[in-house]
Amino acid sequence: MANLSSRPLTPFTILRGAVVPLLFVAFWQALSSSGLINPVVLPSPVAVVVRWWAYLLPSEAYDPAQSGWFLWALSGEMLTDAWSSLYRVVLGFAVGAGLALPLGLVMGTSERAYGLMDPLLQ
């Protein structure tokens, strides 16, 4: 068996690796375009890219009198939404770890606690 890291990277290997993701996106687009799925529930990939692009673009024209270019470039909705998403992820991780760590310690030190909690966690 050949070592994967020693195999040359050819256009064919890149294309072969992209087949499944491309088929998935094509199937998603076909499903969305057919009307079988509500676009509010599952928008098409094209709609997702268009919305993503709109999120990246600032809503107002650049005015150097108001602020610098960097602040203008980051004034779109994407940054605000990204920060709120990051906040939810970090908060969820903190809550999960805050509950799981003490529970794991108790289950690891007490056979009775392990016997009571293991069926629930499995």
CSV table of N, CA and C in Angstrom, one decimal:
chain,number,residue,atom,x,y,z
A,1,MET,N,0.8,-1.2,0.0
A,1,MET,CA,0.0,0.0,0.0
A,1,MET,C,0.9,1.2,0.0
A,2,ALA,N,0.6,2.2,-0.9
A,2,ALA,CA,1.4,3.4,-1.0
A,2,ALA,C,1.1,4.3,0.1
A,3,ASN,N,2.1,5.0,0.5
A,3,ASN,CA,2.0,6.0,1.5
A,3,ASN,C,1.2,7.2,0.9
A,4,LEU,N,0.1,7.7,1.6
A,4,LEU,CA,-0.7,8.7,1.0
A,4,LEU,C,0.1,10.0,0.8
A,5,SER,N,1.0,10.3,1.7
A,5,SER,CA,1.8,11.6,1.6
A,5,SER,C,2.8,11.5,0.5
A,6,SER,N,3.2,10.4,0.0
A,6,SER,CA,4.1,10.3,-1.1
A,6,SER,C,3.5,10.3,-2.5
A,7,ARG,N,2.2,10.2,-2.5
A,7,ARG,CA,1.5,10.2,-3.8
A,7,ARG,C,1.5,11.6,-4.4
A,8,PRO,N,1.7,11.7,-5.7
A,8,PRO,CA,1.7,13.1,-6.3
A,8,PRO,C,0.3,13.6,-6.4
A,9,LEU,N,0.2,14.9,-6.2
A,9,LEU,CA,-1.1,15.6,-6.3
A,9,LEU,C,-1.3,16.0,-7.7
A,10,THR,N,-2.2,15.3,-8.4
A,10,THR,CA,-2.5,15.6,-9.8
A,10,THR,C,-3.9,16.2,-9.9
A,11,PRO,N,-4.2,16.8,-11.0
A,11,PRO,CA,-5.6,17.3,-11.2
A,11,PRO,C,-6.7,16.2,-11.0
A,12,PHE,N,-6.3,15.0,-11.4
A,12,PHE,CA,-7.3,13.9,-11.3
A,12,PHE,C,-7.6,13.6,-9.8
A,13,THR,N,-6.6,13.6,-9.0
A,13,THR,CA,-6.8,13.3,-7.5
A,13,THR,C,-7.6,14.5,-6.9
A,14,ILE,N,-7.3,15.7,-7.3
A,14,ILE,CA,-8.1,16.8,-6.8
A,14,ILE,C,-9.5,16.7,-7.2
A,15,LEU,N,-9.8,16.4,-8.5
A,15,LEU,CA,-11.1,16.3,-9.0
A,15,LEU,C,-11.8,15.1,-8.4
A,16,ARG,N,-11.1,14.0,-8.2
A,16,ARG,CA,-11.8,12.8,-7.5
A,16,ARG,C,-12.2,13.2,-6.1
A,17,GLY,N,-11.4,14.0,-5.4
A,17,GLY,CA,-11.7,14.4,-4.0
A,17,GLY,C,-12.9,15.4,-4.0
A,18,ALA,N,-13.1,16.1,-5.1
A,18,ALA,CA,-14.2,17.1,-5.1
A,18,ALA,C,-15.5,16.6,-5.7
A,19,VAL,N,-15.5,15.3,-6.1
A,19,VAL,CA,-16.7,14.8,-6.7
A,19,VAL,C,-17.9,14.7,-5.7
A,20,VAL,N,-17.7,14.2,-4.6
A,20,VAL,CA,-18.8,14.0,-3.6
A,20,VAL,C,-19.3,15.4,-3.1
A,21,PRO,N,-18.4,16.3,-2.7
A,21,PRO,CA,-19.0,17.7,-2.4
A,21,PRO,C,-19.7,18.3,-3.5
A,22,LEU,N,-19.2,18.2,-4.7
A,22,LEU,CA,-19.9,18.8,-5.9
A,22,LEU,C,-21.2,18.2,-6.2
A,23,LEU,N,-21.3,16.8,-6.1
A,23,LEU,CA,-22.6,16.1,-6.2
A,23,LEU,C,-23.5,16.5,-5.1
A,24,PHE,N,-23.1,16.7,-3.9
A,24,PHE,CA,-23.9,17.1,-2.8
A,24,PHE,C,-24.5,18.5,-3.1
A,25,VAL,N,-23.7,19.4,-3.5
A,25,VAL,CA,-24.2,20.8,-3.8
A,25,VAL,C,-25.2,20.8,-5.0
A,26,ALA,N,-24.9,19.9,-6.0
A,26,ALA,CA,-25.8,19.8,-7.2
A,26,ALA,C,-27.1,19.2,-6.8
A,27,PHE,N,-27.1,18.2,-5.9
A,27,PHE,CA,-28.3,17.6,-5.4
A,27,PHE,C,-29.1,18.6,-4.6
A,28,TRP,N,-28.4,19.4,-3.8
A,28,TRP,CA,-29.1,20.4,-2.9
A,28,TRP,C,-29.7,21.4,-3.8
A,29,GLN,N,-29.0,21.9,-4.9
A,29,GLN,CA,-29.6,22.9,-5.8
A,29,GLN,C,-30.8,22.3,-6.5
A,30,ALA,N,-30.7,21.1,-7.0
A,30,ALA,CA,-31.8,20.5,-7.7
A,30,ALA,C,-33.0,20.3,-6.8
A,31,LEU,N,-32.8,19.9,-5.6
A,31,LEU,CA,-33.9,19.8,-4.6
A,31,LEU,C,-34.5,21.1,-4.3
A,32,SER,N,-33.7,22.1,-4.1
A,32,SER,CA,-34.3,23.5,-3.8
A,32,SER,C,-35.0,24.0,-5.0
A,33,SER,N,-34.5,23.8,-6.2
A,33,SER,CA,-35.1,24.4,-7.4
A,33,SER,C,-36.4,23.7,-7.8
A,34,SER,N,-36.5,22.4,-7.4
A,34,SER,CA,-37.7,21.7,-7.8
A,34,SER,C,-38.9,22.1,-7.0
A,35,GLY,N,-38.7,22.8,-5.9
A,35,GLY,CA,-39.9,23.2,-5.1
A,35,GLY,C,-40.3,22.2,-4.1
A,36,LEU,N,-39.6,21.1,-4.0
A,36,LEU,CA,-40.0,20.0,-3.0
A,36,LEU,C,-39.7,20.5,-1.6
A,37,ILE,N,-38.8,21.4,-1.4
A,37,ILE,CA,-38.4,21.8,-0.1
A,37,ILE,C,-38.7,23.3,0.0
A,38,ASN,N,-39.2,23.7,1.1
A,38,ASN,CA,-39.5,25.1,1.4
A,38,ASN,C,-38.2,25.9,1.4
A,39,PRO,N,-38.0,27.0,0.6
A,39,PRO,CA,-36.7,27.7,0.6
A,39,PRO,C,-36.4,28.4,2.0
A,40,VAL,N,-37.5,28.6,2.8
A,40,VAL,CA,-37.2,29.2,4.1
A,40,VAL,C,-36.5,28.2,5.0
A,41,VAL,N,-36.9,26.9,4.8
A,41,VAL,CA,-36.2,25.8,5.6
A,41,VAL,C,-34.9,25.5,5.1
A,42,LEU,N,-34.8,25.3,3.8
A,42,LEU,CA,-33.5,25.0,3.1
A,42,LEU,C,-33.3,25.8,1.9
A,43,PRO,N,-32.7,26.9,2.0
A,43,PRO,CA,-32.5,27.8,0.8
A,43,PRO,C,-31.5,27.1,-0.2
A,44,SER,N,-31.5,27.5,-1.4
A,44,SER,CA,-30.6,26.9,-2.4
A,44,SER,C,-29.2,27.4,-2.2
A,45,PRO,N,-28.2,26.6,-2.7
A,45,PRO,CA,-26.8,27.1,-2.5
A,45,PRO,C,-26.5,28.4,-3.1
A,46,VAL,N,-27.2,28.7,-4.2
A,46,VAL,CA,-27.0,30.0,-4.9
A,46,VAL,C,-27.5,31.1,-3.9
A,47,ALA,N,-28.7,30.9,-3.3
A,47,ALA,CA,-29.3,31.9,-2.4
A,47,ALA,C,-28.4,32.1,-1.2
A,48,VAL,N,-27.7,31.0,-0.7
A,48,VAL,CA,-26.8,31.1,0.4
A,48,VAL,C,-25.6,31.9,0.1
A,49,VAL,N,-25.0,31.7,-1.1
A,49,VAL,CA,-23.9,32.5,-1.6
A,49,VAL,C,-24.2,33.9,-1.7
A,50,VAL,N,-25.4,34.2,-2.3
A,50,VAL,CA,-25.8,35.6,-2.5
A,50,VAL,C,-26.0,36.3,-1.2
A,51,ARG,N,-26.6,35.6,-0.2
A,51,ARG,CA,-26.8,36.2,1.1
A,51,ARG,C,-25.5,36.4,1.8
A,52,TRP,N,-24.6,35.4,1.7
A,52,TRP,CA,-23.3,35.5,2.3
A,52,TRP,C,-22.5,36.7,1.7
A,53,TRP,N,-22.6,36.9,0.4
A,53,TRP,CA,-21.9,38.0,-0.2
A,53,TRP,C,-22.5,39.4,0.2
A,54,ALA,N,-23.8,39.4,0.4
A,54,ALA,CA,-24.5,40.6,0.9
A,54,ALA,C,-24.1,40.9,2.3
A,55,TYR,N,-23.9,39.9,3.1
A,55,TYR,CA,-23.5,40.1,4.5
A,55,TYR,C,-22.1,40.7,4.6
A,56,LEU,N,-21.2,40.3,3.6
A,56,LEU,CA,-19.8,40.7,3.7
A,56,LEU,C,-19.7,42.2,3.2
A,57,LEU,N,-20.6,42.6,2.4
A,57,LEU,CA,-20.5,44.0,1.9
A,57,LEU,C,-21.1,45.0,2.9
A,58,PRO,N,-20.4,46.1,3.1
A,58,PRO,CA,-21.0,47.1,4.0
A,58,PRO,C,-22.2,47.7,3.3
A,59,SER,N,-23.1,48.2,4.2
A,59,SER,CA,-24.4,48.7,3.7
A,59,SER,C,-24.3,50.2,3.2
A,60,GLU,N,-23.3,50.9,3.5
A,60,GLU,CA,-23.1,52.3,3.1
A,60,GLU,C,-21.9,52.5,2.3
A,61,ALA,N,-21.8,53.5,1.4
A,61,ALA,CA,-20.6,53.8,0.6
A,61,ALA,C,-19.5,54.3,1.6
A,62,TYR,N,-18.3,54.1,1.1
A,62,TYR,CA,-17.1,54.5,1.9
A,62,TYR,C,-17.0,56.0,2.0
A,63,ASP,N,-16.9,56.6,3.2
A,63,ASP,CA,-16.8,58.0,3.4
A,63,ASP,C,-15.5,58.2,4.3
A,64,PRO,N,-14.4,58.7,3.7
A,64,PRO,CA,-13.2,58.8,4.5
A,64,PRO,C,-13.3,59.8,5.7
A,65,ALA,N,-14.3,60.7,5.6
A,65,ALA,CA,-14.5,61.7,6.6
A,65,ALA,C,-15.1,61.1,7.9
A,66,GLN,N,-15.8,60.0,7.8
A,66,GLN,CA,-16.4,59.4,8.9
A,66,GLN,C,-15.5,58.4,9.7
A,67,SER,N,-14.8,57.6,8.9
A,67,SER,CA,-13.9,56.6,9.6
A,67,SER,C,-12.9,56.1,8.6
A,68,GLY,N,-12.0,55.3,9.1
A,68,GLY,CA,-11.0,54.7,8.2
A,68,GLY,C,-11.6,53.6,7.3
A,69,TRP,N,-10.9,53.1,6.3
A,69,TRP,CA,-11.3,52.1,5.4
A,69,TRP,C,-11.6,50.8,6.1
A,70,PHE,N,-10.7,50.4,7.0
A,70,PHE,CA,-10.8,49.2,7.7
A,70,PHE,C,-12.1,49.1,8.5
A,71,LEU,N,-12.5,50.1,9.2
A,71,LEU,CA,-13.7,50.1,9.9
A,71,LEU,C,-14.9,50.0,9.0
A,72,TRP,N,-14.8,50.7,7.9
A,72,TRP,CA,-15.9,50.6,6.9
A,72,TRP,C,-16.0,49.2,6.3
A,73,ALA,N,-14.9,48.6,6.0
A,73,ALA,CA,-14.9,47.2,5.5
A,73,ALA,C,-15.5,46.2,6.4
A,74,LEU,N,-15.4,46.5,7.7
A,74,LEU,CA,-15.9,45.6,8.7
A,74,LEU,C,-17.3,46.0,9.2
A,75,SER,N,-18.0,46.9,8.5
A,75,SER,CA,-19.3,47.4,9.0
A,75,SER,C,-20.4,46.6,8.5
A,76,GLY,N,-20.2,45.6,7.8
A,76,GLY,CA,-21.3,44.8,7.3
A,76,GLY,C,-22.0,43.9,8.4
A,77,GLU,N,-23.0,43.3,8.1
A,77,GLU,CA,-23.7,42.5,9.1
A,77,GLU,C,-23.0,41.2,9.5
A,78,MET,N,-22.1,40.7,8.6
A,78,MET,CA,-21.4,39.5,8.9
A,78,MET,C,-20.6,39.5,10.2
A,79,LEU,N,-19.9,40.6,10.4
A,79,LEU,CA,-19.1,40.7,11.6
A,79,LEU,C,-20.0,40.6,12.9
A,80,THR,N,-21.1,41.3,12.9
A,80,THR,CA,-22.0,41.3,14.0
A,80,THR,C,-22.5,39.9,14.3
A,81,ASP,N,-23.0,39.3,13.2
A,81,ASP,CA,-23.5,37.9,13.3
A,81,ASP,C,-22.5,36.9,13.7
A,82,ALA,N,-21.2,37.1,13.2
A,82,ALA,CA,-20.2,36.2,13.6
A,82,ALA,C,-19.8,36.3,15.1
A,83,TRP,N,-19.8,37.5,15.6
A,83,TRP,CA,-19.5,37.7,17.0
A,83,TRP,C,-20.6,37.1,17.9
A,84,SER,N,-21.9,37.2,17.5
A,84,SER,CA,-23.0,36.7,18.3
A,84,SER,C,-23.0,35.1,18.2
A,85,SER,N,-22.6,34.6,17.0
A,85,SER,CA,-22.5,33.1,16.9
A,85,SER,C,-21.3,32.6,17.8
A,86,LEU,N,-20.2,33.3,17.7
A,86,LEU,CA,-19.1,32.9,18.5
A,86,LEU,C,-19.4,33.0,20.0
A,87,TYR,N,-20.2,34.0,20.4
A,87,TYR,CA,-20.6,34.1,21.8
A,87,TYR,C,-21.5,32.9,22.2
A,88,ARG,N,-22.4,32.5,21.3
A,88,ARG,CA,-23.2,31.3,21.6
A,88,ARG,C,-22.4,30.1,21.7
A,89,VAL,N,-21.5,29.9,20.8
A,89,VAL,CA,-20.6,28.7,20.8
A,89,VAL,C,-19.8,28.6,22.1
A,90,VAL,N,-19.2,29.7,22.5
A,90,VAL,CA,-18.4,29.7,23.7
A,90,VAL,C,-19.2,29.5,24.9
A,91,LEU,N,-20.4,30.2,25.0
A,91,LEU,CA,-21.3,30.0,26.1
A,91,LEU,C,-21.8,28.6,26.2
A,92,GLY,N,-22.1,28.0,25.1
A,92,GLY,CA,-22.6,26.6,25.1
A,92,GLY,C,-21.5,25.6,25.5
A,93,PHE,N,-20.3,25.9,25.1
A,93,PHE,CA,-19.2,25.0,25.5
A,93,PHE,C,-18.9,25.2,27.0
A,94,ALA,N,-19.0,26.4,27.5
A,94,ALA,CA,-18.8,26.6,28.9
A,94,ALA,C,-19.8,25.9,29.8
A,95,VAL,N,-21.1,26.0,29.4
A,95,VAL,CA,-22.2,25.4,30.1
A,95,VAL,C,-22.0,23.9,30.0
A,96,GLY,N,-21.7,23.3,28.8
A,96,GLY,CA,-21.5,21.9,28.7
A,96,GLY,C,-20.4,21.4,29.5
A,97,ALA,N,-19.2,22.1,29.4
A,97,ALA,CA,-18.1,21.6,30.2
A,97,ALA,C,-18.3,21.8,31.7
A,98,GLY,N,-19.0,22.9,32.1
A,98,GLY,CA,-19.3,23.1,33.5
A,98,GLY,C,-20.2,22.1,34.1
A,99,LEU,N,-21.1,21.5,33.3
A,99,LEU,CA,-21.9,20.4,33.8
A,99,LEU,C,-21.2,19.0,33.6
A,100,ALA,N,-20.5,18.8,32.5
A,100,ALA,CA,-19.9,17.5,32.3
A,100,ALA,C,-18.7,17.2,33.2
A,101,LEU,N,-17.9,18.1,33.5
A,101,LEU,CA,-16.7,17.9,34.3
A,101,LEU,C,-17.1,17.4,35.7
A,102,PRO,N,-17.9,18.1,36.4
A,102,PRO,CA,-18.2,17.6,37.8
A,102,PRO,C,-19.0,16.3,37.7
A,103,LEU,N,-19.9,16.1,36.7
A,103,LEU,CA,-20.6,14.9,36.6
A,103,LEU,C,-19.6,13.7,36.3
A,104,GLY,N,-18.7,14.0,35.4
A,104,GLY,CA,-17.7,12.9,35.1
A,104,GLY,C,-16.8,12.6,36.3
A,105,LEU,N,-16.5,13.6,37.1
A,105,LEU,CA,-15.7,13.3,38.3
A,105,LEU,C,-16.5,12.5,39.3
A,106,VAL,N,-17.7,12.9,39.5
A,106,VAL,CA,-18.6,12.1,40.4
A,106,VAL,C,-18.7,10.7,40.0
A,107,MET,N,-19.0,10.5,38.7
A,107,MET,CA,-19.2,9.2,38.1
A,107,MET,C,-17.9,8.3,38.2
A,108,GLY,N,-16.8,9.0,38.1
A,108,GLY,CA,-15.5,8.3,38.1
A,108,GLY,C,-15.1,7.9,39.5
A,109,THR,N,-15.6,8.6,40.5
A,109,THR,CA,-15.2,8.2,41.9
A,109,THR,C,-16.3,7.4,42.6
A,110,SER,N,-17.5,7.4,42.1
A,110,SER,CA,-18.5,6.7,42.9
A,110,SER,C,-19.2,5.6,41.9
A,111,GLU,N,-19.1,4.4,42.4
A,111,GLU,CA,-19.8,3.3,41.6
A,111,GLU,C,-21.3,3.5,41.6
A,112,ARG,N,-21.8,4.0,42.7
A,112,ARG,CA,-23.3,4.2,42.8
A,112,ARG,C,-23.7,5.3,41.8
A,113,ALA,N,-23.0,6.4,41.7
A,113,ALA,CA,-23.3,7.4,40.8
A,113,ALA,C,-23.2,7.0,39.4
A,114,TYR,N,-22.1,6.2,39.1
A,114,TYR,CA,-21.9,5.6,37.8
A,114,TYR,C,-23.1,4.7,37.4
A,115,GLY,N,-23.5,3.8,38.3
A,115,GLY,CA,-24.6,2.9,38.0
A,115,GLY,C,-25.9,3.7,37.7
A,116,LEU,N,-26.1,4.8,38.4
A,116,LEU,CA,-27.3,5.6,38.2
A,116,LEU,C,-27.3,6.4,36.9
A,117,MET,N,-26.2,7.0,36.6
A,117,MET,CA,-26.1,7.9,35.5
A,117,MET,C,-25.7,7.3,34.2
A,118,ASP,N,-25.0,6.1,34.2
A,118,ASP,CA,-24.5,5.5,33.0
A,118,ASP,C,-25.7,5.2,32.0
A,119,PRO,N,-26.8,4.6,32.4
A,119,PRO,CA,-27.8,4.3,31.5
A,119,PRO,C,-28.4,5.6,30.8
A,120,LEU,N,-28.5,6.6,31.6
A,120,LEU,CA,-29.0,7.9,31.1
A,120,LEU,C,-28.1,8.5,30.0
A,121,LEU,N,-26.8,8.4,30.3
A,121,LEU,CA,-25.8,9.0,29.4
A,121,LEU,C,-25.5,8.1,28.2
A,122,GLN,N,-25.8,6.8,28.3
A,122,GLN,CA,-25.6,5.9,27.1
A,122,GLN,C,-26.7,6.0,26.2
